[in-house]
Short mmCIF file of C-alpha atoms and ligand atoms in Angstrom, two decimals:
data_model
loop_
_atom_site.label_atom_id
_atom_site.label_comp_id
_atom_site.label_asym_id
_atom_site.label_seq_id
_atom_site.Cartn_x
_atom_site.Cartn_y
_atom_site.Cartn_z
CA MET A 1 -36.27 -3.56 -174.99
CA ALA A 2 -37.01 0.34 -174.91
CA GLU A 3 -35.05 2.77 -176.77
CA LEU A 4 -31.60 2.69 -174.82
CA PRO A 5 -31.08 6.36 -175.13
CA LEU A 6 -27.63 7.71 -174.53
CA VAL A 7 -28.62 10.89 -172.47
CA GLY A 8 -27.49 13.91 -174.29
CA GLU A 9 -26.66 11.83 -177.10
CA SER A 10 -28.98 13.52 -179.71
CA GLU A 11 -27.26 16.69 -179.05
CA ALA A 12 -24.70 18.12 -181.19
CA VAL A 13 -21.16 17.04 -179.90
CA PRO A 14 -20.33 20.05 -177.36
CA SER A 15 -17.65 22.46 -177.75
CA ALA A 16 -15.80 20.83 -174.81
CA ALA A 17 -15.33 17.64 -176.81
CA ASP A 18 -11.72 16.61 -176.76
CA ASP A 19 -10.63 14.22 -179.57
CA GLY A 20 -14.10 12.86 -179.65
CA THR A 21 -14.42 12.05 -175.87
CA TRP A 22 -16.31 14.16 -173.34
CA LEU A 23 -18.20 13.70 -170.21
CA ALA A 24 -21.88 14.31 -169.91
CA CYS A 25 -24.17 14.44 -166.92
CA VAL A 26 -26.73 11.58 -166.77
CA ALA A 27 -29.33 13.90 -164.74
CA CYS A 28 -29.25 17.23 -166.48
CA GLY A 29 -27.24 16.47 -169.84
CA SER A 30 -24.38 19.27 -169.21
CA THR A 31 -21.19 18.42 -170.87
CA PHE A 32 -17.60 18.89 -170.11
CA SER A 33 -14.07 18.45 -171.17
CA PRO A 34 -12.79 15.35 -170.13
CA PHE A 35 -9.31 16.15 -168.94
CA ASP A 36 -8.96 19.86 -168.47
CA ASP A 37 -10.19 19.86 -164.89
CA ILE A 38 -10.73 17.25 -162.41
CA ARG A 39 -14.28 16.65 -161.64
CA TYR A 40 -16.31 13.66 -160.55
CA THR A 41 -19.98 14.82 -160.79
CA CYS A 42 -21.82 17.54 -162.59
CA ASP A 43 -20.68 21.17 -161.97
CA ASP A 44 -24.50 22.06 -162.56
CA CYS A 45 -26.43 19.58 -160.58
CA ASP A 46 -24.10 17.11 -158.86
CA GLY A 47 -25.40 14.39 -161.17
CA LEU A 48 -23.36 11.43 -162.27
CA LEU A 49 -21.08 11.86 -165.18
CA GLU A 50 -20.51 9.43 -168.07
CA VAL A 51 -17.79 9.33 -170.65
CA ARG A 52 -19.11 9.84 -174.19
CA TYR A 53 -17.61 9.19 -177.48
CA ASP A 54 -18.22 10.62 -181.12
CA ASP A 55 -17.87 6.97 -182.35
CA HIS A 56 -18.73 3.74 -181.23
CA PRO A 57 -16.79 0.77 -182.65
CA ASP A 58 -18.28 -2.45 -183.95
CA TRP A 59 -17.05 -6.14 -183.21
CA GLY A 60 -14.64 -6.27 -186.11
CA ASP A 61 -12.61 -3.11 -184.47
CA PHE A 62 -11.68 -5.23 -181.56
CA GLU A 63 -8.96 -7.44 -183.13
CA ALA A 64 -7.12 -9.74 -180.68
CA SER A 65 -3.46 -10.43 -181.09
CA PRO A 66 -0.73 -12.24 -178.95
CA THR A 67 0.22 -8.89 -177.59
CA ASP A 68 -2.98 -7.39 -177.35
CA ARG A 69 -5.56 -8.91 -175.07
CA GLY A 70 -7.87 -8.32 -172.17
CA VAL A 71 -9.26 -4.71 -171.48
CA TRP A 72 -6.98 -2.74 -173.89
CA ARG A 73 -8.07 -4.87 -176.71
CA TYR A 74 -11.08 -2.69 -176.61
CA ALA A 75 -9.27 0.28 -176.90
CA ASP A 76 -11.39 1.77 -179.53
CA ALA A 77 -14.20 1.89 -176.93
CA LEU A 78 -12.01 3.40 -174.31
CA PRO A 79 -10.43 7.02 -173.65
CA PHE A 80 -6.86 5.86 -174.36
CA GLU A 81 -4.94 3.22 -176.37
CA LYS A 82 -3.04 1.83 -173.42
CA GLY A 83 -2.90 2.09 -169.74
CA VAL A 84 -0.73 0.85 -166.78
CA SER A 85 -1.53 -2.97 -167.18
CA LEU A 86 -0.77 -6.09 -165.23
CA PRO A 87 -2.31 -7.18 -167.41
CA GLU A 88 -5.99 -7.46 -166.67
CA GLY A 89 -9.31 -8.97 -168.29
CA ASP A 90 -9.53 -11.92 -170.85
CA THR A 91 -11.08 -13.99 -167.76
CA PRO A 92 -12.66 -17.46 -168.17
CA LEU A 93 -16.46 -18.11 -168.90
CA HIS A 94 -16.78 -21.37 -167.24
CA ARG A 95 -19.49 -23.95 -167.88
CA VAL A 96 -20.71 -25.29 -164.45
CA PRO A 97 -23.13 -28.10 -165.58
CA ARG A 98 -24.39 -29.32 -162.26
CA ILE A 99 -25.41 -25.82 -161.21
CA ARG A 100 -27.01 -25.51 -164.66
CA GLU A 101 -28.91 -28.78 -163.94
CA ASP A 102 -29.83 -27.87 -160.51
CA ALA A 103 -30.97 -24.37 -161.49
CA GLY A 104 -32.67 -25.61 -164.73
CA VAL A 105 -31.86 -23.32 -167.35
CA ASN A 106 -31.07 -23.81 -170.93
CA ARG A 107 -27.63 -22.63 -170.98
CA LEU A 108 -25.35 -21.30 -167.86
CA ARG A 109 -22.03 -19.79 -167.81
CA VAL A 110 -20.01 -18.27 -165.07
CA LYS A 111 -17.70 -15.30 -165.95
CA HIS A 112 -15.06 -15.53 -163.42
CA GLU A 113 -13.70 -11.90 -162.66
CA GLY A 114 -11.63 -13.54 -159.62
CA MET A 115 -9.04 -14.45 -162.27
CA ASN A 116 -7.92 -10.67 -162.84
CA PRO A 117 -4.33 -10.04 -161.64
CA THR A 118 -5.38 -8.80 -158.05
CA GLY A 119 -8.36 -11.36 -157.99
CA SER A 120 -11.35 -8.91 -158.62
CA PHE A 121 -12.82 -7.17 -161.64
CA LYS A 122 -11.85 -3.90 -159.99
CA ASP A 123 -8.52 -4.27 -161.89
CA ARG A 124 -10.49 -3.38 -165.37
CA GLY A 125 -11.50 -0.21 -163.75
CA MET A 126 -8.11 0.71 -162.21
CA THR A 127 -6.06 0.36 -165.51
CA VAL A 128 -8.25 3.02 -167.04
CA GLY A 129 -8.69 5.11 -163.91
CA VAL A 130 -4.97 5.31 -163.26
CA ARG A 131 -4.17 6.12 -166.84
CA VAL A 132 -6.56 9.07 -166.43
CA ALA A 133 -4.82 10.07 -163.07
CA GLN A 134 -1.64 10.23 -165.17
CA GLU A 135 -3.19 12.37 -167.76
CA VAL A 136 -4.62 15.00 -165.21
CA GLY A 137 -1.49 14.77 -163.45
CA VAL A 138 -1.96 13.82 -159.79
CA ASP A 139 0.18 12.62 -157.05
CA ARG A 140 -2.00 10.68 -154.88
CA LEU A 141 -4.94 8.26 -155.54
CA ALA A 142 -7.56 7.43 -153.08
CA CYS A 143 -10.66 5.58 -152.67
CA ALA A 144 -13.00 3.90 -149.93
CA SER A 145 -13.41 0.26 -150.12
CA THR A 146 -14.98 -2.94 -148.93
CA GLY A 147 -11.78 -4.39 -149.84
CA ASN A 148 -11.24 -5.34 -153.43
CA THR A 149 -11.17 -1.76 -154.75
CA SER A 150 -8.29 -1.12 -152.16
CA ALA A 151 -6.28 -3.89 -153.34
CA ALA A 152 -6.56 -2.90 -157.08
CA LEU A 153 -6.01 0.64 -156.46
CA ALA A 154 -2.65 -0.25 -154.33
CA ALA A 155 -1.48 -2.57 -156.98
CA TYR A 156 -2.11 -0.24 -160.01
CA GLY A 157 -0.85 2.71 -157.87
CA ALA A 158 2.31 1.09 -157.08
CA ARG A 159 2.74 0.03 -160.73
CA ALA A 160 2.49 3.74 -161.84
CA GLY A 161 4.68 4.84 -158.88
CA LEU A 162 1.67 6.98 -157.37
CA GLU A 163 1.02 7.26 -153.69
CA THR A 164 -2.19 5.45 -152.55
CA LEU A 165 -4.51 6.23 -149.92
CA VAL A 166 -7.44 3.84 -148.88
CA LEU A 167 -10.28 4.35 -146.32
CA LEU A 168 -11.64 0.92 -145.01
CA PRO A 169 -14.38 0.21 -142.53
CA GLN A 170 -12.77 -1.05 -139.66
CA GLY A 171 -13.01 -4.88 -138.93
CA LYS A 172 -15.15 -5.42 -141.87
CA VAL A 173 -12.72 -6.01 -144.66
CA ALA A 174 -11.67 -9.64 -145.51
CA ALA A 175 -8.10 -10.66 -144.63
CA GLY A 176 -6.83 -11.07 -148.38
CA LYS A 177 -7.76 -7.53 -149.32
CA VAL A 178 -6.29 -5.68 -146.37
CA ALA A 179 -3.09 -7.96 -146.82
CA GLN A 180 -2.97 -6.98 -150.60
CA ALA A 181 -3.34 -3.24 -150.02
CA SER A 182 -0.70 -3.35 -147.19
CA LEU A 183 1.86 -5.20 -149.32
CA HIS A 184 1.38 -2.83 -152.33
CA ASP A 185 2.21 -0.09 -150.14
CA ALA A 186 -1.08 1.77 -149.76
CA ARG A 187 -1.65 3.98 -146.81
CA ILE A 188 -4.40 2.32 -144.95
CA VAL A 189 -6.90 4.08 -142.56
CA GLU A 190 -9.63 2.13 -140.79
CA LEU A 191 -12.52 4.28 -140.15
CA ASP A 192 -15.05 3.95 -137.29
CA GLY A 193 -17.85 3.46 -139.86
CA ASN A 194 -19.27 1.47 -142.76
CA PHE A 195 -18.38 1.89 -146.47
CA ASP A 196 -20.77 4.55 -147.11
CA ASP A 197 -19.11 6.61 -144.36
CA CYS A 198 -15.82 6.03 -145.73
CA LEU A 199 -16.93 7.13 -149.23
CA ASP A 200 -18.58 10.42 -147.90
CA VAL A 201 -15.01 11.19 -146.36
CA VAL A 202 -12.87 10.10 -149.31
CA GLN A 203 -15.28 12.37 -151.50
CA GLU A 204 -14.78 15.21 -149.10
CA LEU A 205 -10.85 14.70 -149.07
CA ALA A 206 -11.04 14.63 -153.20
CA GLY A 207 -13.14 17.74 -153.34
CA ARG A 208 -10.51 19.47 -151.36
CA GLY A 209 -7.93 18.35 -153.69
CA GLU A 210 -6.11 15.95 -151.70
CA ALA A 211 -6.24 12.98 -153.85
CA TYR A 212 -7.69 11.67 -157.05
CA LEU A 213 -10.93 9.60 -156.46
CA LEU A 214 -10.84 6.24 -157.96
CA ASN A 215 -14.05 4.86 -156.61
CA SER A 216 -16.79 3.98 -159.31
CA LEU A 217 -18.30 7.34 -158.99
CA ASN A 218 -15.22 8.17 -161.18
CA PRO A 219 -16.69 7.66 -164.72
CA PHE A 220 -13.46 6.32 -166.19
CA ARG A 221 -13.36 3.40 -163.80
CA LEU A 222 -16.77 2.31 -165.40
CA GLU A 223 -15.06 2.35 -169.10
CA GLY A 224 -12.67 -0.30 -167.96
CA GLN A 225 -15.58 -2.41 -166.34
CA LYS A 226 -17.58 -2.15 -169.62
CA THR A 227 -14.97 -4.44 -171.06
CA ILE A 228 -16.62 -7.36 -168.89
CA GLY A 229 -19.77 -6.89 -171.23
CA PHE A 230 -17.89 -7.19 -174.35
CA GLU A 231 -16.09 -10.33 -173.41
CA ILE A 232 -19.19 -12.09 -172.17
CA LEU A 233 -20.99 -11.21 -175.26
CA GLU A 234 -18.24 -11.87 -177.61
CA ARG A 235 -17.36 -15.41 -176.01
CA PHE A 236 -20.83 -16.44 -175.58
CA TYR A 237 -21.79 -15.46 -179.03
CA ALA A 238 -18.79 -17.55 -180.40
CA ASP A 239 -19.65 -20.48 -178.57
CA ASN A 240 -23.55 -20.50 -179.05
CA GLY A 241 -24.31 -18.18 -182.05
CA LYS A 242 -26.37 -15.82 -180.00
CA TYR A 243 -25.97 -13.60 -176.99
CA PRO A 244 -27.17 -14.47 -173.53
CA ASP A 245 -30.60 -13.63 -172.47
CA ARG A 246 -29.79 -12.48 -169.13
CA ILE A 247 -26.69 -11.43 -167.02
CA VAL A 248 -26.89 -11.93 -163.21
CA LEU A 249 -24.35 -10.06 -161.21
CA PRO A 250 -23.92 -9.03 -157.54
CA VAL A 251 -24.57 -5.53 -156.74
CA GLY A 252 -22.78 -3.06 -154.20
CA ASN A 253 -22.55 0.28 -155.61
CA ALA A 254 -24.02 -0.91 -158.81
CA GLY A 255 -20.79 0.15 -160.94
CA ASN A 256 -20.84 -2.97 -162.88
CA THR A 257 -24.62 -2.73 -163.50
CA SER A 258 -24.19 0.61 -164.98
CA ALA A 259 -20.96 -0.42 -166.97
CA LEU A 260 -22.64 -3.33 -168.51
CA TYR A 261 -25.54 -1.29 -169.50
CA LYS A 262 -23.38 1.34 -171.11
CA ALA A 263 -21.55 -1.45 -172.98
CA PHE A 264 -24.93 -2.70 -174.35
CA ARG A 265 -25.98 0.68 -175.26
CA GLU A 266 -22.83 1.47 -177.23
CA LEU A 267 -22.94 -1.79 -179.30
CA VAL A 268 -26.46 -1.09 -180.18
CA ALA A 269 -25.33 2.51 -181.29
CA ALA A 270 -22.63 1.11 -183.33
CA GLY A 271 -25.14 -1.47 -184.68
CA ALA A 272 -23.25 -4.37 -183.46
CA MET A 273 -26.34 -5.71 -181.81
CA GLU A 274 -29.98 -5.36 -182.01
CA PRO A 275 -31.93 -3.87 -179.02
CA SER A 276 -33.93 -7.09 -178.66
CA GLU A 277 -30.69 -8.94 -178.23
CA VAL A 278 -29.58 -6.96 -175.11
CA PRO A 279 -29.40 -9.33 -171.98
CA SER A 280 -31.77 -8.47 -169.17
CA LEU A 281 -29.59 -7.15 -166.34
CA THR A 282 -30.45 -8.96 -163.04
CA GLY A 283 -28.79 -7.64 -159.83
CA VAL A 284 -28.31 -9.49 -156.77
CA GLN A 285 -27.95 -7.93 -153.22
CA ALA A 286 -27.54 -9.44 -149.80
CA ALA A 287 -30.72 -9.23 -147.86
CA GLY A 288 -29.07 -7.30 -145.02
CA ALA A 289 -27.74 -4.55 -147.71
CA ALA A 290 -30.38 -4.27 -150.44
CA PRO A 291 -31.50 -0.56 -151.04
CA LEU A 292 -31.39 -1.18 -154.99
CA VAL A 293 -33.52 -4.31 -154.61
CA GLU A 294 -35.93 -1.99 -152.54
CA ALA A 295 -35.99 0.55 -155.38
CA VAL A 296 -36.49 -1.89 -158.08
CA THR A 297 -39.12 -3.72 -156.15
CA GLU A 298 -41.13 -0.84 -155.24
CA GLY A 299 -40.76 1.01 -158.42
CA ASN A 300 -38.83 4.06 -157.06
CA ASP A 301 -36.45 6.25 -158.80
CA GLU A 302 -34.58 7.09 -155.99
CA ILE A 303 -32.67 5.00 -153.56
CA ARG A 304 -33.24 4.97 -149.82
CA ARG A 305 -29.95 4.93 -148.19
CA TRP A 306 -29.77 2.11 -145.44
CA PRO A 307 -27.74 3.29 -142.40
CA ASP A 308 -27.38 -0.14 -141.02
CA VAL A 309 -26.09 -2.90 -143.27
CA GLU A 310 -24.75 -6.27 -142.50
CA THR A 311 -23.95 -9.32 -144.51
CA ARG A 312 -21.37 -12.01 -144.62
CA ALA A 313 -20.49 -11.03 -148.13
CA THR A 314 -18.55 -8.06 -146.94
CA ALA A 315 -17.74 -6.88 -150.33
CA ILE A 316 -21.25 -5.62 -150.86
CA ARG A 317 -22.02 -4.40 -147.44
CA ILE A 318 -23.03 -1.17 -148.86
CA GLY A 319 -26.28 0.77 -148.01
CA ASN A 320 -26.00 3.61 -150.55
CA PRO A 321 -25.19 2.35 -154.18
CA VAL A 322 -23.79 5.57 -155.71
CA ASN A 323 -24.41 4.52 -159.36
CA ALA A 324 -28.01 3.76 -158.74
CA PRO A 325 -29.11 6.75 -161.23
CA LYS A 326 -27.07 4.88 -163.94
CA ALA A 327 -27.96 1.37 -162.83
CA LEU A 328 -31.65 1.51 -162.38
CA PRO A 329 -32.47 2.47 -165.89
CA GLY A 330 -30.18 -0.36 -167.04
CA VAL A 331 -32.05 -3.04 -165.15
CA ARG A 332 -35.84 -1.67 -166.07
CA GLU A 333 -35.01 -0.90 -169.76
CA THR A 334 -33.11 -4.32 -170.29
CA GLY A 335 -36.24 -6.01 -168.76
CA GLY A 336 -34.23 -7.33 -165.82
CA THR A 337 -35.07 -7.27 -161.96
CA ALA A 338 -33.20 -7.20 -158.87
CA VAL A 339 -33.34 -9.79 -156.02
CA ALA A 340 -32.05 -10.15 -152.29
CA VAL A 341 -30.70 -13.39 -151.07
CA GLU A 342 -30.07 -14.39 -147.47
CA ASP A 343 -26.51 -15.04 -146.34
CA ASP A 344 -27.00 -18.97 -145.82
CA ALA A 345 -28.01 -19.05 -149.79
CA ILE A 346 -24.89 -16.98 -150.48
CA THR A 347 -22.70 -19.66 -148.77
CA GLU A 348 -24.45 -22.60 -150.39
CA ALA A 349 -23.89 -21.02 -153.82
CA GLN A 350 -20.24 -20.61 -152.82
CA ARG A 351 -19.93 -24.18 -152.22
CA ALA A 352 -21.68 -25.21 -155.31
CA LEU A 353 -19.28 -23.10 -157.34
CA ALA A 354 -16.32 -24.59 -155.45
CA ARG A 355 -17.61 -28.09 -156.21
CA GLU A 356 -17.27 -27.03 -159.81
CA GLY A 357 -13.78 -26.15 -159.25
CA VAL A 358 -14.65 -22.32 -159.40
CA GLY A 359 -13.55 -20.58 -156.19
CA VAL A 360 -15.02 -17.53 -155.29
CA GLU A 361 -15.59 -14.95 -152.35
CA PRO A 362 -18.93 -14.77 -150.80
CA ALA A 363 -20.39 -11.77 -152.66
CA SER A 364 -19.54 -13.47 -156.10
CA ALA A 365 -21.62 -16.15 -155.04
CA ALA A 366 -24.64 -13.90 -154.74
CA SER A 367 -24.95 -13.88 -158.46
CA VAL A 368 -25.48 -17.92 -158.39
CA ALA A 369 -27.77 -17.69 -155.34
CA GLY A 370 -29.95 -15.00 -157.11
CA LEU A 371 -30.33 -17.13 -160.26
CA LYS A 372 -31.74 -20.17 -158.02
CA LYS A 373 -33.95 -17.80 -156.20
CA LEU A 374 -35.36 -16.32 -159.42
CA ARG A 375 -35.55 -19.72 -160.95
CA ASP A 376 -37.64 -21.05 -158.02
CA HIS A 377 -39.90 -18.16 -158.19
CA GLY A 378 -40.38 -18.54 -162.00
CA THR A 379 -39.08 -15.03 -162.69
CA ILE A 380 -36.14 -16.59 -164.70
CA GLY A 381 -37.52 -19.13 -167.32
CA ALA A 382 -36.48 -22.79 -167.78
CA ASP A 383 -35.38 -21.78 -171.43
CA GLU A 384 -33.19 -19.04 -170.72
CA ASP A 385 -29.41 -18.65 -171.51
CA VAL A 386 -27.85 -17.11 -168.53
CA VAL A 387 -24.39 -15.76 -167.52
CA CYS A 388 -23.70 -15.33 -163.72
CA LEU A 389 -20.97 -12.97 -162.83
CA THR A 390 -18.45 -13.76 -160.17
CA THR A 391 -16.57 -10.94 -158.90
CA GLY A 392 -13.85 -11.76 -156.60
CA HIS A 393 -11.37 -14.77 -155.96
CA LEU A 394 -11.99 -17.29 -153.01
CA LEU A 395 -8.51 -16.14 -151.68
CA LYS A 396 -9.79 -12.76 -150.99
CA ASP A 397 -11.72 -14.09 -147.99
CA PRO A 398 -9.83 -17.05 -146.47
CA ASP A 399 -11.84 -17.10 -143.30
CA ALA A 400 -15.40 -17.16 -145.11
CA ALA A 401 -13.73 -20.07 -147.40
CA TYR A 402 -12.78 -21.92 -144.24
CA GLU A 403 -16.06 -21.54 -142.71
CA ALA A 404 -17.99 -22.56 -145.73
CA GLY A 405 -15.59 -25.67 -146.31
CA GLY A 406 -15.10 -28.87 -144.46
CA GLU A 407 -12.83 -29.19 -141.17
CA PRO A 408 -9.27 -30.63 -141.43
CA VAL A 409 -9.08 -33.82 -139.32
CA PRO A 410 -5.90 -34.33 -137.26
CA ALA A 411 -4.10 -37.87 -137.49
CA ASP A 412 -0.60 -39.45 -136.64
CA ALA A 413 2.05 -39.44 -139.45
CA THR A 414 1.10 -42.90 -140.70
CA ALA A 415 -0.57 -44.11 -143.45
CA ASP A 416 -2.98 -46.48 -141.11
CA ALA A 417 -3.82 -43.27 -139.07
CA VAL A 418 -4.81 -41.50 -142.20
CA LEU A 419 -7.20 -44.26 -143.36
CA ASN A 420 -8.67 -44.47 -139.94
CA ALA A 421 -9.34 -40.96 -139.92
CA LEU A 422 -11.33 -41.21 -143.05
N1 F0G B 1 -18.40 -8.17 -155.86
C1 F0G B 1 -17.24 -7.84 -155.28
C2 F0G B 1 -16.39 -9.16 -154.85
C3 F0G B 1 -16.82 -6.33 -154.88
O1 F0G B 1 -15.92 -6.18 -154.39
C4 F0G B 1 -17.85 -5.67 -155.26
C5 F0G B 1 -17.69 -4.24 -154.94
C6 F0G B 1 -19.05 -5.88 -155.77
C7 F0G B 1 -19.30 -7.15 -156.14
C8 F0G B 1 -20.20 -4.75 -156.07
O2 F0G B 1 -19.88 -4.17 -157.32
O3 F0G B 1 -20.08 -1.74 -156.60
O4 F0G B 1 -19.98 -2.52 -159.17
O5 F0G B 1 -21.98 -3.03 -157.56
N2 F0G B 1 -16.55 -3.87 -154.07
C9 F0G B 1 -16.33 -2.51 -153.66
C10 F0G B 1 -14.88 -2.44 -153.21
C11 F0G B 1 -17.20 -1.51 -153.15
O6 F0G B 1 -14.46 -1.55 -152.46
O7 F0G B 1 -14.13 -3.26 -153.48
P1 F0G B 1 -20.46 -2.88 -157.75
#
């Protein structure tokens, strides 16, 4: 792997530094104080911001205890000691022997982020993001969402006693997610547009000071999501005495891809892992919404925004991955790649996971579908140790689950009728 530079890291700690934490623009290197003003992008060039620290902890700094588990166990790598917690993280790393056999890789684990409190990895970002919202002092939290972010924002906002506003693409959000946002008392507005349109609007509202933005453009969200990487590496190492060669994950806005890359860079900076040990980040998008795959395949530094996107995996029905400037270097510098998969392959992977007892929503299964495709093409080697990330729970999208599963058979209420029906 290349040098893994933290942009601006070589510069002296800026005067804006606040208790060893600051914000740096990944495009121009400008630095800002983290909590004095609310900003989501660089004042100078509008580039993406990244949270930076004076020090990076080593593995030994992350002590587990009965009362300190999940995301906040990694507080030494986060901007705060504790946040509004439900609690989140500490998700299982499943063995899936039949999928491993079928894919033909050396080792395969599935990190099931659907086991978080609201059923997706978004909870990891929200626990940190809402803590920051409390720090900067805001009344209203807002996001655009394909569903899971809205569910997590609604739950964490409710827990914190803050008003929440969510903008959803009308008719394109899975039932379980809308139900969550609704019951956790978010103000839900459905826009006549896709997710990218919703994000444009919520950014404008945030820019006008109407709400605190908690999409993954907010760099503090990614700090929480970084802990997915810590958990995978720690647990995989404990089981196998080495780190995985590759992590395969679904991509929408490419927030997780950026967050995992940051986790790796910080561990390397701390001397906790060698650059050569960093897993290859491998992103998977649905074929109908694959602008990041296009950029990786064509070697472009910029993403071409896809105005029309469509996929059964509604969570990743996104045509403008806003975190691409952070994620593209992550994919390239770790020796990873990106691949697009058809909806039918996603559903087949969803079934394969379900047959191992792992219930996921369609977008999550994209990682396993991507693994299979890249094995078939020989891009992923038979000798590799792979971790697939599954990002959301089966119950998020009951309609998709029902369509992918078998039909119930009607029968009279007698034992014989049941046996006949079989
Ligand atoms: N998987 C699931 C289940 C998701 O909900 C999302 C994003 C992703 C993958 C993609 O992750 O953006 O970090 O690349 N969902 C967002 C939302 C957009 O609004 O819930 P990413």
